[in-house]
Amino acid sequence: MKKSKLSRSMRKNLVLFAIFAAMRVFFWAVTPKHSFLSTYNVFSMVRQSVPAMVLACAMCFVIASGSIDLSISGTMAICAMFFGYLCLWGVNVWL
């Protein structure tokens, strides 16, 4: 019996990538005028995911150093709430 050259984790990653690619094709096909992969929509998705990516990069260093702290979601929620209050109070938040 010939042994597979791909490791188990590599096969799992390939399956996940195939599912991801199939989802992209599906959503591209069902949206009107195939607007799912339009430039505007792709940039919009990237802009919406930037805060999570920045926090993930910061948490990578925290976890790698052994100072595991998973309270980032609570901190982000408090900061978002405080930012909302600043906007309501008319404070110029861009200073």
N, CA, C and O atoms as a printed pandas DataFrame, in Angstrom:
     atom_number atom_name residue_name chain_id  residue_number  x_coord  y_coord  z_coord
0              1         N          MET        A               1    0.838   -1.170    0.000
1              2        CA          MET        A               1    0.000    0.000    0.000
2              3         C          MET        A               1    0.890    1.243    0.000
3              4         O          MET        A               1    1.774    1.386    0.844
4              5         N          LYS        A               2    0.644    2.134   -0.953
5              6        CA          LYS        A               2    1.449    3.337   -1.076
6              7         C          LYS        A               2    0.975    4.397   -0.094
7              8         O          LYS        A               2   -0.221    4.665    0.019
8              9         N          LYS        A               3    1.919    4.990    0.610
9             10        CA          LYS        A               3    1.582    5.997    1.609
10            11         C          LYS        A               3    1.447    7.367    0.948
11            12         O          LYS        A               3    2.202    7.701    0.035
12            13         N          SER        A               4    0.492    8.147    1.410
13            14        CA          SER        A               4    0.260    9.477    0.866
14            15         C          SER        A               4    1.421   10.399    1.227
15            16         O          SER        A               4    1.964   10.331    2.330
16            17         N          LYS        A               5    1.794   11.258    0.283
17            18        CA          LYS        A               5    2.908   12.172    0.520
18            19         C          LYS        A               5    2.499   13.393    1.335
19            20         O          LYS        A               5    3.350   14.065    1.918
20            21         N          LEU        A               6    1.199   13.682    1.377
21            22        CA          LEU        A               6    0.731   14.838    2.133
22            23         C          LEU        A               6    0.443   14.444    3.580
23            24         O          LEU        A               6   -0.141   13.395    3.853
24            25         N          SER        A               7    0.858   15.292    4.477
25            26        CA          SER        A               7    0.575   15.033    5.881
26            27         C          SER        A               7   -0.901   15.293    6.167
27            28         O          SER        A               7   -1.614   15.889    5.359
28            29         N          ARG        A               8   -1.333   14.839    7.316
29            30        CA          ARG        A               8   -2.738   15.000    7.694
30            31         C          ARG        A               8   -3.125   16.474    7.802
31            32         O          ARG        A               8   -4.199   16.867    7.348
32            33         N          SER        A               9   -2.259   17.289    8.399
33            34        CA          SER        A               9   -2.567   18.712    8.547
34            35         C          SER        A               9   -2.604   19.407    7.193
35            36         O          SER        A               9   -3.404   20.319    6.984
36            37         N          MET        A              10   -1.737   18.980    6.265
37            38        CA          MET        A              10   -1.747   19.576    4.931
38            39         C          MET        A              10   -3.045   19.234    4.190
39            40         O          MET        A              10   -3.597   20.075    3.482
40            41         N          ARG        A              11   -3.520   18.017    4.353
41            42        CA          ARG        A              11   -4.790   17.638    3.723
42            43         C          ARG        A              11   -5.939   18.442    4.301
43            44         O          ARG        A              11   -6.828   18.871    3.564
44            45         N          LYS        A              12   -5.935   18.654    5.625
45            46        CA          LYS        A              12   -6.983   19.471    6.243
46            47         C          LYS        A              12   -6.958   20.892    5.696
47            48         O          LYS        A              12   -8.006   21.468    5.404
48            49         N          ASN        A              13   -5.762   21.456    5.558
49            50        CA          ASN        A              13   -5.640   22.807    5.016
50            51         C          ASN        A              13   -6.127   22.880    3.574
51            52         O          ASN        A              13   -6.775   23.852    3.187
52            53         N          LEU        A              14   -5.824   21.870    2.786
53            54        CA          LEU        A              14   -6.285   21.852    1.402
54            55         C          LEU        A              14   -7.803   21.739    1.320
55            56         O          LEU        A              14   -8.426   22.367    0.464
56            57         N          VAL        A              15   -8.399   20.949    2.199
57            58        CA          VAL        A              15   -9.864   20.839    2.229
58            59         C          VAL        A              15  -10.488   22.175    2.612
59            60         O          VAL        A              15  -11.472   22.594    2.002
60            61         N          LEU        A              16   -9.926   22.849    3.614
61            62        CA          LEU        A              16  -10.449   24.157    4.008
62            63         C          LEU        A              16  -10.296   25.178    2.886
63            64         O          LEU        A              16  -11.190   25.993    2.657
64            65         N          PHE        A              17   -9.170   25.135    2.190
65            66        CA          PHE        A              17   -8.970   26.054    1.070
66            67         C          PHE        A              17   -9.969   25.777   -0.048
67            68         O          PHE        A              17  -10.495   26.711   -0.653
68            69         N          ALA        A              18  -10.232   24.511   -0.324
69            70        CA          ALA        A              18  -11.205   24.153   -1.362
70            71         C          ALA        A              18  -12.606   24.623   -0.979
71            72         O          ALA        A              18  -13.350   25.112   -1.829
72            73         N          ILE        A              19  -12.967   24.479    0.288
73            74        CA          ILE        A              19  -14.281   24.956    0.746
74            75         C          ILE        A              19  -14.355   26.475    0.614
75            76         O          ILE        A              19  -15.373   27.012    0.179
76            77         N          PHE        A              20  -13.288   27.165    0.986
77            78        CA          PHE        A              20  -13.244   28.622    0.869
78            79         C          PHE        A              20  -13.383   29.056   -0.593
79            80         O          PHE        A              20  -14.128   29.988   -0.899
80            81         N          ALA        A              21  -12.673   28.386   -1.482
81            82        CA          ALA        A              21  -12.756   28.726   -2.908
82            83         C          ALA        A              21  -14.154   28.449   -3.454
83            84         O          ALA        A              21  -14.671   29.230   -4.252
84            85         N          ALA        A              22  -14.768   27.350   -3.034
85            86        CA          ALA        A              22  -16.128   27.036   -3.484
86            87         C          ALA        A              22  -17.126   28.077   -2.985
87            88         O          ALA        A              22  -18.053   28.442   -3.708
88            89         N          MET        A              23  -16.945   28.554   -1.761
89            90        CA          MET        A              23  -17.837   29.594   -1.226
90            91         C          MET        A              23  -17.691   30.888   -2.021
91            92         O          MET        A              23  -18.687   31.549   -2.314
92            93         N          ARG        A              24  -16.457   31.254   -2.373
93            94        CA          ARG        A              24  -16.255   32.471   -3.167
94            95         C          ARG        A              24  -16.928   32.358   -4.521
95            96         O          ARG        A              24  -17.569   33.306   -4.973
96            97         N          VAL        A              25  -16.793   31.212   -5.174
97            98        CA          VAL        A              25  -17.431   31.011   -6.476
98            99         C          VAL        A              25  -18.945   31.041   -6.329
99           100         O          VAL        A              25  -19.637   31.629   -7.159
100          101         N          PHE        A              26  -19.465   30.412   -5.280
101          102        CA          PHE        A              26  -20.913   30.390   -5.057
102          103         C          PHE        A              26  -21.449   31.800   -4.866
103          104         O          PHE        A              26  -22.414   32.187   -5.524
104          105         N          PHE        A              27  -20.835   32.578   -3.971
105          106        CA          PHE        A              27  -21.329   33.928   -3.710
106          107         C          PHE        A              27  -21.143   34.843   -4.920
107          108         O          PHE        A              27  -21.956   35.738   -5.149
108          109         N          TRP        A              28  -20.080   34.625   -5.695
109          110        CA          TRP        A              28  -19.899   35.385   -6.914
110          111         C          TRP        A              28  -21.030   35.080   -7.896
111          112         O          TRP        A              28  -21.519   35.980   -8.579
112          113         N          ALA        A              29  -21.446   33.815   -7.970
113          114        CA          ALA        A              29  -22.467   33.408   -8.932
114          115         C          ALA        A              29  -23.871   33.875   -8.543
115          116         O          ALA        A              29  -24.682   34.167   -9.421
116          117         N          VAL        A              30  -24.171   33.952   -7.250
117          118        CA          VAL        A              30  -25.541   34.279   -6.838
118          119         C          VAL        A              30  -25.790   35.766   -6.647
119          120         O          VAL        A              30  -26.946   36.173   -6.530
120          121         N          THR        A              31  -24.745   36.598   -6.612
121          122        CA          THR        A              31  -24.980   38.029   -6.442
122          123         C          THR        A              31  -25.367   38.650   -7.780
123          124         O          THR        A              31  -24.899   38.216   -8.833
124          125         N          PRO        A              32  -26.222   39.665   -7.732
125          126        CA          PRO        A              32  -26.609   40.323   -8.982
126          127         C          PRO        A              32  -25.408   40.977   -9.660
127          128         O          PRO        A              32  -24.585   41.615   -9.002
128          129         N          LYS        A              33  -25.316   40.820  -10.943
129          130        CA          LYS        A              33  -24.235   41.397  -11.766
130          131         C          LYS        A              33  -22.855   40.947  -11.296
131          132         O          LYS        A              33  -21.861   41.619  -11.567
132          133         N          HIS        A              34  -22.786   39.834  -10.604
133          134        CA          HIS        A              34  -21.520   39.272  -10.095
134          135         C          HIS        A              34  -20.704   40.329   -9.354
135          136         O          HIS        A              34  -19.510   40.492   -9.604
136          137         N          SER        A              35  -21.354   41.037   -8.449
137          138        CA          SER        A              35  -20.695   42.146   -7.744
138          139         C          SER        A              35  -19.946   41.706   -6.494
139          140         O          SER        A              35  -19.355   42.546   -5.816
140          141         N          PHE        A              36  -19.951   40.421   -6.167
141          142        CA          PHE        A              36  -19.287   39.969   -4.943
142          143         C          PHE        A              36  -17.790   40.231   -4.987
143          144         O          PHE        A              36  -17.208   40.629   -3.977
144          145         N          LEU        A              37  -17.162   40.021   -6.118
145          146        CA          LEU        A              37  -15.721   40.233   -6.228
146          147         C          LEU        A              37  -15.386   41.568   -6.880
147          148         O          LEU        A              37  -14.304   41.729   -7.444
148          149         N          SER        A              38  -16.308   42.525   -6.806
149          150        CA          SER        A              38  -16.021   43.851   -7.352
150          151         C          SER        A              38  -14.966   44.536   -6.486
151          152         O          SER        A              38  -14.759   44.173   -5.328
152          153         N          THR        A              39  -14.318   45.511   -7.060
153          154        CA          THR        A              39  -13.263   46.226   -6.340
154          155         C          THR        A              39  -13.804   46.875   -5.075
155          156         O          THR        A              39  -13.174   46.809   -4.020
156          157         N          TYR        A              40  -14.962   47.496   -5.181
157          158        CA          TYR        A              40  -15.557   48.160   -4.020
158          159         C          TYR        A              40  -15.840   47.158   -2.900
159          160         O          TYR        A              40  -15.536   47.430   -1.738
160          161         N          ASN        A              41  -16.411   46.016   -3.233
161          162        CA          ASN        A              41  -16.770   45.032   -2.212
162          163         C          ASN        A              41  -15.528   44.422   -1.563
163          164         O          ASN        A              41  -15.505   44.212   -0.350
164          165         N          VAL        A              42  -14.507   44.140   -2.350
165          166        CA          VAL        A              42  -13.275   43.565   -1.789
166          167         C          VAL        A              42  -12.615   44.566   -0.843
167          168         O          VAL        A              42  -12.195   44.192    0.251
168          169         N          PHE        A              43  -12.519   45.839   -1.253
169          170        CA          PHE        A              43  -11.934   46.854   -0.372
170          171         C          PHE        A              43  -12.780   47.041    0.886
171          172         O          PHE        A              43  -12.243   47.261    1.971
172          173         N          SER        A              44  -14.088   46.954    0.741
173          174        CA          SER        A              44  -14.970   47.077    1.897
174          175         C          SER        A              44  -14.733   45.936    2.888
175          176         O          SER        A              44  -14.675   46.167    4.096
176          177         N          MET        A              45  -14.595   44.713    2.385
177          178        CA          MET        A              45  -14.332   43.575    3.267
178          179         C          MET        A              45  -12.985   43.713    3.961
179          180         O          MET        A              45  -12.856   43.375    5.138
180          181         N          VAL        A              46  -11.982   44.206    3.243
181          182        CA          VAL        A              46  -10.655   44.397    3.846
182          183         C          VAL        A              46  -10.708   45.473    4.920
183          184         O          VAL        A              46  -10.145   45.298    6.001
184          185         N          ARG        A              47  -11.388   46.601    4.630
185          186        CA          ARG        A              47  -11.503   47.679    5.625
186          187         C          ARG        A              47  -12.211   47.206    6.891
187          188         O          ARG        A              47  -11.846   47.612    7.994
188          189         N          GLN        A              48  -13.219   46.352    6.740
189          190        CA          GLN        A              48  -13.957   45.884    7.906
190          191         C          GLN        A              48  -13.164   44.881    8.732
191          192         O          GLN        A              48  -13.426   44.713    9.923
192          193         N          SER        A              49  -12.198   44.216    8.110
193          194        CA          SER        A              49  -11.438   43.213    8.852
194          195         C          SER        A              49  -10.124   43.743    9.421
195          196         O          SER        A              49   -9.446   43.022   10.153
196          197         N          VAL        A              50   -9.753   44.964    9.109
197          198        CA          VAL        A              50   -8.482   45.527    9.591
198          199         C          VAL        A              50   -8.401   45.577   11.114
199          200         O          VAL        A              50   -7.373   45.174   11.657
200          201         N          PRO        A              51   -9.433   46.052   11.849
201          202        CA          PRO        A              51   -9.292   46.062   13.318
202          203         C          PRO        A              51   -9.021   44.675   13.908
203          204         O          PRO        A              51   -8.205   44.533   14.819
204          205         N          ALA        A              52   -9.698   43.672   13.394
205          206        CA          ALA        A              52   -9.454   42.314   13.902
206          207         C          ALA        A              52   -8.052   41.835   13.559
207          208         O          ALA        A              52   -7.430   41.135   14.357
208          209         N          MET        A              53   -7.541   42.200   12.383
209          210        CA          MET        A              53   -6.186   41.793   12.006
210          211         C          MET        A              53   -5.134   42.477   12.876
211          212         O          MET        A              53   -4.150   41.852   13.270
212          213         N          VAL        A              54   -5.338   43.754   13.173
213          214        CA          VAL        A              54   -4.389   44.478   14.030
214          215         C          VAL        A              54   -4.371   43.855   15.424
215          216         O          VAL        A              54   -3.303   43.630   15.994
216          217         N          LEU        A              55   -5.547   43.580   15.968
217          218        CA          LEU        A              55   -5.612   42.948   17.293
218          219         C          LEU        A              55   -5.005   41.545   17.274
219          220         O          LEU        A              55   -4.353   41.138   18.236
220          221         N          ALA        A              56   -5.214   40.812   16.193
221          222        CA          ALA        A              56   -4.641   39.467   16.098
222          223         C          ALA        A              56   -3.120   39.519   16.066
223          224         O          ALA        A              56   -2.460   38.682   16.682
224          225         N          CYS        A              57   -2.554   40.496   15.353
225          226        CA          CYS        A              57   -1.093   40.634   15.327
226          227         C          CYS        A              57   -0.549   40.981   16.712
227          228         O          CYS        A              57    0.474   40.445   17.139
228          229         N          ALA        A              58   -1.234   41.873   17.400
229          230        CA          ALA        A              58   -0.790   42.242   18.748
230          231         C          ALA        A              58   -0.899   41.055   19.702
231          232         O          ALA        A              58    0.000   40.818   20.509
232          233         N          MET        A              59   -1.995   40.314   19.610
233          234        CA          MET        A              59   -2.177   39.166   20.499
234          235         C          MET        A              59   -1.185   38.052   20.191
235          236         O          MET        A              59   -0.846   37.269   21.078
236          237         N          CYS        A              60   -0.714   37.969   18.950
237          238        CA          CYS        A              60    0.287   36.958   18.592
238          239         C          CYS        A              60    1.552   37.151   19.426
239          240         O          CYS        A              60    2.125   36.184   19.928
240          241         N          PHE        A              61    1.981   38.398   19.571
241          242        CA          PHE        A              61    3.176   38.662   20.377
242          243         C          PHE        A              61    2.925   38.387   21.859
243          244         O          PHE        A              61    3.810   37.882   22.551
244          245         N          VAL        A              62    1.748   38.709   22.345
245          246        CA          VAL        A              62    1.425   38.472   23.758
246          247         C          VAL        A              62    1.415   36.979   24.054
247          248         O          VAL        A              62    1.989   36.537   25.049
248          249         N          ILE        A              63    0.769   36.208   23.202
249          250        CA          ILE        A              63    0.686   34.767   23.426
250          251         C          ILE        A              63    2.050   34.112   23.248
251          252         O          ILE        A              63    2.402   33.205   24.003
252          253         N          ALA        A              64    2.825   34.560   22.256
253          254        CA          ALA        A              64    4.147   33.975   22.010
254          255         C          ALA        A              64    5.113   34.251   23.160
255          256         O          ALA        A              64    6.004   33.442   23.422
256          257         N          SER        A              65    4.952   35.363   23.840
257          258        CA          SER        A              65    5.848   35.675   24.952
258          259         C          SER        A              65    5.489   34.912   26.224
259          260         O          SER        A              65    6.232   34.954   27.205
260          261         N          GLY        A              66    4.361   34.222   26.211
261          262        CA          GLY        A              66    3.958   33.444   27.369
262          263         C          GLY        A              66    3.059   34.206   28.319
263          264         O          GLY        A              66    2.623   33.656   29.330
264          265         N          SER        A              67    2.779   35.439   28.022
265          266        CA          SER        A              67    1.888   36.248   28.853
266          267         C          SER        A              67    0.478   36.169   28.298
267          268         O          SER        A              67   -0.088   37.175   27.870
268          269         N          ILE        A              68   -0.079   34.986   28.306
269          270        CA          ILE        A              68   -1.371   34.771   27.656
270          271         C          ILE        A              68   -2.444   35.594   28.347
271          272         O          ILE        A              68   -2.724   35.425   29.533
272          273         N          ASP        A              69   -3.034   36.489   27.569
273          274        CA          ASP        A              69   -4.102   37.352   28.060
274          275         C          ASP        A              69   -5.173   37.389   26.982
275          276         O          ASP        A              69   -4.963   37.973   25.919
276          277         N          LEU        A              70   -6.301   36.781   27.242
277          278        CA          LEU        A              70   -7.364   36.700   26.246
278          279         C          LEU        A              70   -8.492   37.680   26.529
279          280         O          LEU        A              70   -9.626   37.448   26.112
280          281         N          SER        A              71   -8.204   38.768   27.228
281          282        CA          SER        A              71   -9.238   39.739   27.558
282          283         C          SER        A              71   -9.346   40.836   26.509
283          284         O          SER        A              71   -9.895   41.902   26.785
284          285         N          ILE        A              72   -8.835   40.592   25.324
285          286        CA          ILE        A              72   -8.824   41.617   24.283
286          287         C          ILE        A              72  -10.240   41.980   23.840
287          288         O          ILE        A              72  -10.493   43.131   23.484
288          289         N          SER        A              73  -11.158   41.032   23.854
289          290        CA          SER        A              73  -12.520   41.337   23.401
290          291         C          SER        A              73  -13.203   42.312   24.358
291          292         O          SER        A              73  -13.920   43.209   23.915
292          293         N          GLY        A              74  -12.995   42.150   25.641
293          294        CA          GLY        A              74  -13.565   43.082   26.605
294          295         C          GLY        A              74  -12.956   44.466   26.478
295          296         O          GLY        A              74  -13.665   45.468   26.565
296          297         N          THR        A              75  -11.670   44.527   26.277
297          298        CA          THR        A              75  -10.992   45.805   26.100
298          299         C          THR        A              75  -11.471   46.505   24.839
299          300         O          THR        A              75  -11.692   47.716   24.845
300          301         N          MET        A              76  -11.633   45.753   23.762
301          302        CA          MET        A              76  -12.109   46.342   22.510
302          303         C          MET        A              76  -13.542   46.858   22.658
303          304         O          MET        A              76  -13.882   47.907   22.111
304          305         N          ALA        A              77  -14.374   46.133   23.387
305          306        CA          ALA        A              77  -15.755   46.568   23.596
306          307         C          ALA        A              77  -15.811   47.847   24.421
307          308         O          ALA        A              77  -16.590   48.748   24.108
308          309         N          ILE        A              78  -15.001   47.941   25.466
309          310        CA          ILE        A              78  -14.962   49.153   26.287
310          311         C          ILE        A              78  -14.472   50.341   25.460
311          312         O          ILE        A              78  -15.033   51.433   25.551
312          313         N          CYS        A              79  -13.427   50.134   24.652
313          314        CA          CYS        A              79  -12.903   51.219   23.816
314          315         C          CYS        A              79  -13.930   51.668   22.786
315          316         O          CYS        A              79  -14.067   52.866   22.539
316          317         N          ALA        A              80  -14.656   50.730   22.181
317          318        CA          ALA        A              80  -15.685   51.092   21.206
318          319         C          ALA        A              80  -16.811   51.874   21.868
319          320         O          ALA        A              80  -17.327   52.832   21.292
320          321         N          MET        A              81  -17.191   51.470   23.070
321          322        CA          MET        A              81  -18.247   52.187   23.783
322          323         C          MET        A              81  -17.785   53.602   24.145
323          324         O          MET        A              81  -18.542   54.560   23.991
324          325         N          PHE        A              82  -16.555   53.734   24.623
325          326        CA          PHE        A              82  -16.013   55.046   24.974
326          327         C          PHE        A              82  -15.910   55.945   23.744
327          328         O          PHE        A              82  -16.207   57.138   23.817
328          329         N          PHE        A              83  -15.487   55.370   22.606
329          330        CA          PHE        A              83  -15.401   56.122   21.355
330          331         C          PHE        A              83  -16.783   56.617   20.936
331          332         O          PHE        A              83  -16.920   57.748   20.470
332          333         N          GLY        A              84  -17.804   55.781   21.097
333          334        CA          GLY        A              84  -19.170   56.177   20.777
334          335         C          GLY        A              84  -19.633   57.334   21.649
335          336         O          GLY        A              84  -20.260   58.270   21.153
336          337         N          TYR        A              85  -19.331   57.280   22.940
337          338        CA          TYR        A              85  -19.679   58.385   23.837
338          339         C          TYR        A              85  -18.958   59.680   23.442
339          340         O          TYR        A              85  -19.550   60.759   23.479
340          341         N          LEU        A              86  -17.690   59.567   23.067
341          342        CA          LEU        A              86  -16.961   60.760   22.628
342          343         C          LEU        A              86  -17.615   61.380   21.402
343          344         O          LEU        A              86  -17.718   62.602   21.303
344          345         N          CYS        A              87  -18.056   60.543   20.470
345          346        CA          CYS        A              87  -18.724   61.054   19.275
346          347         C          CYS        A              87  -20.041   61.725   19.638
347          348         O          CYS        A              87  -20.382   62.767   19.078
348          349         N          LEU        A              88  -20.785   61.133   20.575
349          350        CA          LEU        A              88  -22.055   61.722   20.987
350          351         C          LEU        A              88  -21.850   63.057   21.700
351          352         O          LEU        A              88  -22.665   63.967   21.547
352          353         N          TRP        A              89  -20.789   63.185   22.463
353          354        CA          TRP        A              89  -20.517   64.398   23.219
354          355         C          TRP        A              89  -19.930   65.502   22.346
355          356         O          TRP        A              89  -19.721   66.617   22.824
356          357         N          GLY        A              90  -19.663   65.214   21.089
357          358        CA          GLY        A              90  -19.145   66.227   20.161
358          359         C          GLY        A              90  -17.659   66.452   20.246
359          360         O          GLY        A              90  -17.167   67.472   19.765
360          361         N          VAL        A              91  -16.930   65.540   20.840
361          362        CA          VAL        A              91  -15.472   65.677   20.949
362          363         C          VAL        A              91  -14.853   65.352   19.600
363          364         O          VAL        A              91  -15.274   64.403   18.939
364          365         N          ASN        A              92  -13.863   66.125   19.186
365          366        CA          ASN        A              92  -13.153   65.827   17.956
366          367         C          ASN        A              92  -12.206   64.662   18.220
367          368         O          ASN        A              92  -11.148   64.843   18.823
368          369         N          VAL        A              93  -12.581   63.479   17.773
369          370        CA          VAL        A              93  -11.838   62.259   18.107
370          371         C          VAL        A              93  -10.590   62.097   17.266
371          372         O          VAL        A              93   -9.809   61.178   17.513
372          373         N          TRP        A              94  -10.372   62.954   16.283
373          374        CA          TRP        A              94   -9.209   62.830   15.414
374          375         C          TRP        A              94   -8.017   63.643   15.902
375          376         O          TRP        A              94   -7.022   63.766   15.188
376          377         N          LEU        A              95   -8.101   64.189   17.089
377          378        CA          LEU        A              95   -6.957   64.952   17.619
378          379         C          LEU        A              95   -5.918   64.042   18.204
379          380         O          LEU        A              95   -4.891   64.511   18.694
